[in-house]
CSV table of C-alpha atoms and ligand atoms in Angstrom, one decimal:
chain,number,residue,atom,x,y,z
A,297,UNK,CA,140.4,131.1,95.8
A,298,UNK,CA,142.0,127.9,94.5
A,299,UNK,CA,139.2,125.4,93.7
A,300,UNK,CA,135.7,126.2,92.5
A,301,UNK,CA,132.8,124.1,91.4
A,302,UNK,CA,130.4,124.9,88.5
A,303,UNK,CA,126.9,123.6,87.7
A,304,UNK,CA,123.9,124.2,85.5
A,305,UNK,CA,120.5,123.7,87.0
A,306,UNK,CA,116.8,124.0,86.0
A,307,UNK,CA,115.7,124.1,82.4
A,308,UNK,CA,118.6,124.1,79.9
A,309,UNK,CA,119.1,127.2,77.8
A,310,UNK,CA,121.2,127.7,74.6
A,311,UNK,CA,124.4,129.5,75.6
A,312,UNK,CA,124.9,127.5,78.9
A,313,UNK,CA,127.9,125.8,77.2
A,314,UNK,CA,129.4,129.1,76.2
A,315,UNK,CA,129.1,130.2,79.8
A,316,UNK,CA,130.7,127.0,81.1
A,317,UNK,CA,133.6,127.6,78.6
A,318,UNK,CA,134.1,131.2,79.8
A,319,UNK,CA,134.0,130.2,83.5
A,320,UNK,CA,136.5,127.4,83.0
A,321,UNK,CA,138.9,129.4,80.8
A,322,UNK,CA,138.8,132.5,82.9
A,323,UNK,CA,139.4,130.5,86.1
A,324,UNK,CA,142.3,128.6,84.7
A,325,UNK,CA,143.8,131.8,83.5
A,326,UNK,CA,143.6,133.0,87.1
A,327,UNK,CA,145.2,129.8,88.4
A,328,UNK,CA,141.9,128.4,89.8
A,329,UNK,CA,141.0,124.7,89.3
A,330,UNK,CA,137.4,124.1,88.2
A,331,UNK,CA,135.3,121.1,89.0
A,332,UNK,CA,132.2,120.5,86.8
A,333,UNK,CA,129.2,119.1,88.7
A,334,UNK,CA,127.0,116.8,86.7
A,335,UNK,CA,123.1,117.1,86.8
A,336,UNK,CA,122.9,120.3,88.8
A,337,UNK,CA,122.2,120.2,92.6
A,338,UNK,CA,121.5,116.4,92.3
A,339,UNK,CA,125.2,115.9,91.3
A,340,UNK,CA,126.3,118.1,94.2
A,341,UNK,CA,124.5,115.9,96.7
A,342,UNK,CA,126.0,112.8,95.1
A,343,UNK,CA,129.5,114.2,94.7
A,344,UNK,CA,129.3,113.6,91.0
A,345,UNK,CA,132.1,116.0,89.8
A,346,UNK,CA,135.1,116.0,87.5
A,347,UNK,CA,137.8,118.5,86.9
A,348,UNK,CA,137.4,120.6,83.8
A,349,UNK,CA,140.5,121.5,81.8
A,350,UNK,CA,140.8,123.8,78.8
A,351,UNK,CA,140.4,121.0,76.2
A,352,UNK,CA,137.2,119.8,78.0
A,353,UNK,CA,135.5,123.0,77.0
A,354,UNK,CA,136.8,123.2,73.5
A,355,UNK,CA,134.3,122.9,70.6
A,356,UNK,CA,131.2,123.6,72.8
A,357,UNK,CA,130.6,127.4,72.3
A,358,UNK,CA,128.2,126.7,69.5
A,359,UNK,CA,126.3,123.8,71.1
A,360,UNK,CA,122.9,123.9,72.7
A,361,UNK,CA,122.0,122.1,75.9
A,362,UNK,CA,124.6,121.8,78.7
A,363,UNK,CA,127.6,119.4,78.7
A,364,UNK,CA,127.2,119.3,82.5
A,365,UNK,CA,123.6,118.1,82.2
A,366,UNK,CA,120.9,119.6,84.3
A,367,UNK,CA,118.1,118.7,86.7
A,368,UNK,CA,115.4,120.1,88.9
A,369,UNK,CA,116.5,118.5,92.1
A,370,UNK,CA,113.7,117.6,94.6
A,371,UNK,CA,116.3,116.5,97.3
A,372,UNK,CA,118.0,119.8,97.2
A,373,UNK,CA,114.8,121.5,98.3
A,374,UNK,CA,115.2,119.8,101.7
A,375,UNK,CA,117.7,120.9,104.4
A,376,UNK,CA,119.1,117.4,104.5
A,377,UNK,CA,119.8,117.5,100.8
A,378,UNK,CA,121.6,120.8,101.1
A,379,UNK,CA,123.5,119.6,104.2
A,380,UNK,CA,124.9,116.7,102.1
A,381,UNK,CA,125.9,119.0,99.3
A,382,UNK,CA,127.6,121.4,101.7
A,383,UNK,CA,129.5,118.5,103.3
A,384,UNK,CA,130.7,117.4,99.9
A,385,UNK,CA,131.9,120.9,99.0
A,386,UNK,CA,133.7,121.1,102.3
A,387,UNK,CA,135.4,117.7,102.0
A,388,UNK,CA,136.4,118.5,98.4
A,389,UNK,CA,137.9,121.8,99.6
A,390,UNK,CA,135.8,123.9,97.2
A,391,UNK,CA,136.2,127.7,97.9
A,392,UNK,CA,133.6,129.0,95.5
A,393,UNK,CA,130.6,127.8,93.5
A,394,UNK,CA,129.2,129.2,90.2
A,395,UNK,CA,125.6,128.2,89.5
A,396,UNK,CA,123.9,128.8,86.1
A,397,UNK,CA,120.1,128.7,86.0
A,398,UNK,CA,116.9,130.5,86.8
A,399,UNK,CA,114.9,131.5,89.9
A,400,UNK,CA,114.9,127.9,91.3
A,401,UNK,CA,118.6,127.7,90.9
A,402,UNK,CA,119.1,131.0,92.7
A,403,UNK,CA,116.9,130.0,95.5
A,404,UNK,CA,119.0,126.9,96.1
A,405,UNK,CA,122.2,129.0,96.0
A,406,UNK,CA,120.8,131.5,98.5
A,407,UNK,CA,120.1,128.6,100.9
A,408,UNK,CA,123.6,127.2,100.5
A,409,UNK,CA,125.0,130.6,101.4
A,410,UNK,CA,122.7,131.2,104.3
A,411,UNK,CA,122.8,127.8,105.9
A,412,UNK,CA,126.3,126.7,105.1
A,413,UNK,CA,128.3,129.9,104.3
A,414,UNK,CA,129.1,128.7,100.8
A,415,UNK,CA,130.7,131.4,98.5
A,416,UNK,CA,128.3,131.3,95.6
A,417,UNK,CA,127.5,133.4,92.6
A,418,UNK,CA,124.8,132.9,90.0
A,419,UNK,CA,124.5,133.4,86.2
A,420,UNK,CA,121.1,133.9,84.7
A,421,UNK,CA,120.5,130.8,82.5
A,422,UNK,CA,116.9,130.6,81.3
A,423,UNK,CA,115.1,131.2,78.0
A,424,UNK,CA,112.4,133.1,79.9
A,425,UNK,CA,114.4,136.3,80.5
A,426,UNK,CA,112.5,136.8,83.8
A,427,UNK,CA,115.5,137.4,86.1
A,428,UNK,CA,115.6,140.7,87.9
A,429,UNK,CA,119.0,142.4,87.7
A,430,UNK,CA,120.0,141.7,84.1
A,431,UNK,CA,118.8,143.0,80.8
A,432,UNK,CA,118.9,139.6,79.2
A,433,UNK,CA,119.3,136.0,80.3
A,434,UNK,CA,121.3,133.3,78.6
A,435,UNK,CA,119.2,131.6,76.0
A,436,UNK,CA,116.5,134.2,75.5
A,437,UNK,CA,117.8,135.6,72.2
A,438,UNK,CA,118.1,132.1,70.7
A,439,UNK,CA,114.7,131.1,71.9
A,440,UNK,CA,113.0,134.1,70.3
A,441,UNK,CA,114.9,133.6,67.1
A,442,UNK,CA,113.7,130.0,67.0
A,443,UNK,CA,110.2,131.0,67.7
A,444,UNK,CA,110.2,133.7,65.1
A,445,UNK,CA,111.5,131.3,62.5
A,446,UNK,CA,108.6,128.9,63.4
A,447,UNK,CA,106.0,131.6,63.2
A,448,UNK,CA,107.3,132.8,59.8
A,449,UNK,CA,106.7,129.2,58.5
A,450,UNK,CA,103.2,129.1,60.0
A,451,UNK,CA,102.5,132.4,58.4
A,452,UNK,CA,102.8,130.8,54.9
A,453,UNK,CA,100.0,128.4,55.7
A,454,UNK,CA,97.9,131.0,57.6
A,455,UNK,CA,98.2,133.3,54.5
A,456,UNK,CA,97.5,130.7,51.9
A,457,UNK,CA,94.5,129.3,53.7
A,458,UNK,CA,93.3,132.5,55.3
A,459,UNK,CA,93.4,131.0,58.7
A,460,UNK,CA,93.7,132.3,62.3
A,461,UNK,CA,96.5,130.6,64.2
A,462,UNK,CA,97.0,130.6,67.9
A,463,UNK,CA,100.7,129.9,68.4
A,464,UNK,CA,101.8,129.0,72.0
A,465,UNK,CA,105.3,129.9,73.2
A,466,UNK,CA,107.0,129.2,76.5
A,467,UNK,CA,107.0,131.3,79.6
A,468,UNK,CA,105.0,130.0,82.5
A,469,UNK,CA,105.2,133.2,84.5
A,470,UNK,CA,106.7,135.6,82.0
A,471,UNK,CA,105.6,137.1,78.7
A,472,UNK,CA,109.0,138.2,77.4
A,473,UNK,CA,109.2,135.3,74.8
A,474,UNK,CA,105.7,136.0,73.7
A,475,UNK,CA,106.1,139.7,73.5
A,476,UNK,CA,109.4,139.7,71.6
A,477,UNK,CA,108.3,136.9,69.3
A,478,UNK,CA,105.0,138.7,68.6
A,479,UNK,CA,106.7,142.0,67.7
A,480,UNK,CA,109.3,140.4,65.6
A,481,UNK,CA,106.9,138.2,63.7
A,482,UNK,CA,104.3,140.9,63.1
A,483,UNK,CA,101.6,139.1,64.9
A,484,UNK,CA,98.0,140.3,65.2
A,485,UNK,CA,97.7,140.0,68.9
A,486,UNK,CA,99.7,138.8,71.9
A,487,UNK,CA,98.3,137.1,75.0
A,488,UNK,CA,100.7,137.9,78.0
A,489,UNK,CA,100.6,136.8,81.6
A,490,UNK,CA,101.5,140.4,82.7
A,491,UNK,CA,98.4,141.9,81.0
A,492,UNK,CA,94.8,141.3,81.6
A,493,UNK,CA,94.1,140.5,78.0
A,494,UNK,CA,90.4,140.0,77.5
A,495,UNK,CA,89.2,137.5,74.9
A,496,UNK,CA,86.3,139.8,74.2
A,497,UNK,CA,88.6,142.6,73.3
A,498,UNK,CA,90.5,140.3,71.0
A,499,UNK,CA,87.4,139.1,69.3
A,500,UNK,CA,86.2,142.7,68.8
A,501,UNK,CA,89.5,143.7,67.2
A,502,UNK,CA,89.4,140.6,65.0
A,503,UNK,CA,85.9,141.4,63.7
A,504,UNK,CA,87.0,144.9,62.8
A,505,UNK,CA,90.1,143.6,61.0
A,506,UNK,CA,88.0,141.1,59.1
A,507,UNK,CA,85.8,144.0,57.9
A,508,UNK,CA,89.0,145.6,56.7
A,509,UNK,CA,89.6,142.4,54.7
A,510,UNK,CA,92.4,141.1,56.8
A,511,UNK,CA,92.1,137.5,56.0
A,512,UNK,CA,94.7,135.8,58.2
A,513,UNK,CA,96.0,136.3,61.7
A,514,UNK,CA,98.9,135.1,63.8
A,515,UNK,CA,98.2,135.3,67.5
A,516,UNK,CA,101.0,134.6,70.0
A,517,UNK,CA,100.0,133.1,73.3
A,518,UNK,CA,102.3,132.9,76.3
A,519,UNK,CA,101.8,129.5,78.0
A,520,UNK,CA,101.2,131.2,81.4
A,521,UNK,CA,98.6,133.8,80.3
A,522,UNK,CA,95.4,134.0,82.3
A,523,UNK,CA,93.1,133.0,79.5
A,524,UNK,CA,94.7,129.6,79.0
A,525,UNK,CA,97.0,128.2,76.4
A,526,UNK,CA,96.5,128.1,72.6
A,527,UNK,CA,94.2,125.1,72.7
A,528,UNK,CA,91.8,126.7,75.2
A,529,UNK,CA,91.8,130.1,73.4
A,530,UNK,CA,91.1,128.4,70.1
A,531,UNK,CA,88.2,126.5,71.6
A,532,UNK,CA,86.7,129.6,73.1
A,533,UNK,CA,87.1,131.6,69.9
A,534,UNK,CA,85.7,128.9,67.7
A,535,UNK,CA,82.4,129.2,69.6
A,536,UNK,CA,82.2,132.9,68.8
A,537,UNK,CA,83.8,133.0,65.4
A,538,UNK,CA,82.3,130.0,63.7
A,539,UNK,CA,83.0,131.2,60.2
A,540,UNK,CA,86.8,131.6,60.7
A,541,UNK,CA,89.2,128.6,60.1
A,542,UNK,CA,91.1,128.4,63.4
A,543,UNK,CA,94.2,126.3,64.0
A,544,UNK,CA,96.7,126.0,66.9
A,545,UNK,CA,100.5,125.3,67.1
A,546,UNK,CA,102.5,124.8,70.2
A,547,UNK,CA,106.2,125.5,69.6
A,548,UNK,CA,107.2,123.9,73.0
A,549,UNK,CA,110.7,122.6,73.6
A,550,UNK,CA,112.0,123.5,70.2
A,551,UNK,CA,112.6,126.9,71.8
A,552,UNK,CA,115.0,125.4,74.3
A,553,UNK,CA,117.3,123.7,71.9
A,554,UNK,CA,119.7,124.5,69.1
A,555,UNK,CA,122.9,126.4,68.5
A,556,UNK,CA,123.0,129.7,70.5
A,557,UNK,CA,122.9,132.9,68.5
A,558,UNK,CA,126.0,135.1,68.4
A,559,UNK,CA,124.3,137.5,70.9
A,560,UNK,CA,123.8,134.6,73.4
A,561,UNK,CA,127.4,133.4,73.0
A,562,UNK,CA,128.7,136.9,73.7
A,563,UNK,CA,126.4,137.4,76.7
A,564,UNK,CA,127.4,134.0,78.1
A,565,UNK,CA,131.1,134.7,77.6
A,566,UNK,CA,130.9,138.0,79.4
A,567,UNK,CA,128.9,136.6,82.3
A,568,UNK,CA,131.3,133.6,82.7
A,569,UNK,CA,134.2,136.0,82.8
A,570,UNK,CA,132.4,138.3,85.3
A,571,UNK,CA,131.6,135.4,87.6
A,572,UNK,CA,135.3,134.6,88.2
A,573,UNK,CA,136.2,138.2,88.7
A,574,UNK,CA,133.3,138.5,91.2
A,575,UNK,CA,134.5,135.5,93.2
A,576,UNK,CA,138.0,136.9,93.3
A,577,UNK,CA,136.7,140.2,94.4
A,578,UNK,CA,135.1,138.5,97.4
A,579,UNK,CA,131.5,138.8,96.1
A,580,UNK,CA,129.1,136.1,97.2
A,581,UNK,CA,125.4,135.5,97.5
A,582,UNK,CA,124.9,137.5,94.3
A,583,UNK,CA,123.4,137.1,90.9
A,584,UNK,CA,125.5,138.4,88.1
A,585,UNK,CA,124.0,140.1,85.1
A,586,UNK,CA,124.6,142.6,82.4
A,587,UNK,CA,122.8,146.0,82.5
A,588,UNK,CA,123.5,148.5,79.7
A,589,UNK,CA,126.5,146.5,78.7
A,590,UNK,CA,128.1,146.7,82.2
A,591,UNK,CA,128.4,143.9,84.8
A,592,UNK,CA,125.7,144.1,87.5
A,593,UNK,CA,125.4,142.4,90.9
A,594,UNK,CA,122.1,141.8,92.6
A,595,UNK,CA,121.6,139.9,95.9
A,596,UNK,CA,120.0,136.5,95.3
A,597,UNK,CA,117.1,137.8,97.6
A,598,UNK,CA,116.3,140.6,95.1
A,599,UNK,CA,116.9,138.5,92.0
A,600,UNK,CA,114.4,136.0,93.3
A,601,UNK,CA,111.8,138.3,94.8
A,602,UNK,CA,111.8,141.3,92.6
A,603,UNK,CA,109.7,140.9,89.5
A,604,UNK,CA,111.1,141.8,86.1
A,605,UNK,CA,108.4,142.6,83.6
A,606,UNK,CA,108.4,143.7,80.0
A,607,UNK,CA,108.5,147.5,79.6
A,608,UNK,CA,105.0,149.1,79.2
A,609,UNK,CA,106.0,150.9,76.1
A,610,UNK,CA,106.9,147.6,74.4
A,611,UNK,CA,103.4,146.3,75.2
A,612,UNK,CA,101.8,149.5,73.9
A,613,UNK,CA,103.9,149.4,70.8
A,614,UNK,CA,103.0,145.8,70.1
A,615,UNK,CA,99.3,146.7,70.2
A,616,UNK,CA,99.7,149.8,68.0
A,617,UNK,CA,101.7,147.8,65.4
A,618,UNK,CA,99.3,144.8,65.4
A,619,UNK,CA,95.6,144.5,64.5
B,9,LIG,O1,111.9,128.1,82.6
B,9,LIG,C1,112.2,127.7,81.3
B,9,LIG,C2,111.0,126.9,80.7
B,9,LIG,O2,111.3,126.5,79.4
B,9,LIG,C3,109.6,127.6,80.8
B,9,LIG,O3,109.5,128.5,79.8
B,9,LIG,C4,108.7,126.4,80.7
B,9,LIG,O4,107.5,126.7,81.2
B,9,LIG,C5,109.4,125.4,81.5
B,9,LIG,O5,110.8,125.7,81.5
B,9,LIG,C6,109.3,123.9,81.1
B,9,LIG,O6,110.0,123.1,81.9
B,9,LIG,P1,110.2,121.6,81.6
B,9,LIG,O7,111.1,121.4,80.4
B,9,LIG,O8,110.9,121.1,82.9
B,9,LIG,O9,108.9,121.0,81.4
């Protein structure tokens, strides 16, 4: 292994830069040259790369976003796009590829391996924490800390005005951000994609709590939950709870930005280091993770198809501690 390429793809996540730094510095330590690919798989198709040396990754461990930029490449979803990318890797004499991203990124990597025999390993970079084969993904801890900070601020207004707030957080298919934000911010209720939350049950609980004189409520809504987002839920509840002052807030892309937490920086550093060791050990077609503090290796197939869901006891606990 003499020359590797590195890219970030899909939604950016805080900690991606720390992972880039760790990959580059570990590789250079092992006498491997690293080529950074700009704009994810789009850059791989266009051959948009530049060599990364140690100084190129200095002063980035604390920065959000990704210095390599990212994209959700439509062209790479086609066999022709992947063929071009593989030809470029071949012509550029790249022996290994490290991709950092979520499920879509892993799917692309799996195709590159199966169709063109590219040695490729993946690191879980997504705020959603929905990747099978790792306890946590890069960016999740920062995202929930950002969300909790926002909910704490909304709490002041909710309390002062005795209002009910529906607060929408990210997670199209996954409730991890909502569940952890809800628990950490002491919310009254959490709408999750993994649970068949009924609006009727929520309204019942709310009525009971109002009788107990609970005057304000913070409800966390995962964007992908089956009852709709915060706006839809608020509309529905306004019809039934006319006397309550209901507001909504959508935290949105605030959750994807900002300086990574110490936890995310450490996770990213470990995963970047594991990635180079894995390639040197001859591992390929695998997603790298951290499970109980140890490196873990999961085939892309399993990482993509197996569903990782919040533990049931966490969901139960959230309910017990809430309304
Ligand atoms: O997968 C990460 C994520 O932030 C999801 O939580 C969210 O649904 C989606 O990306 C938004 O993607 P985009 O920024 O491309 O609209």
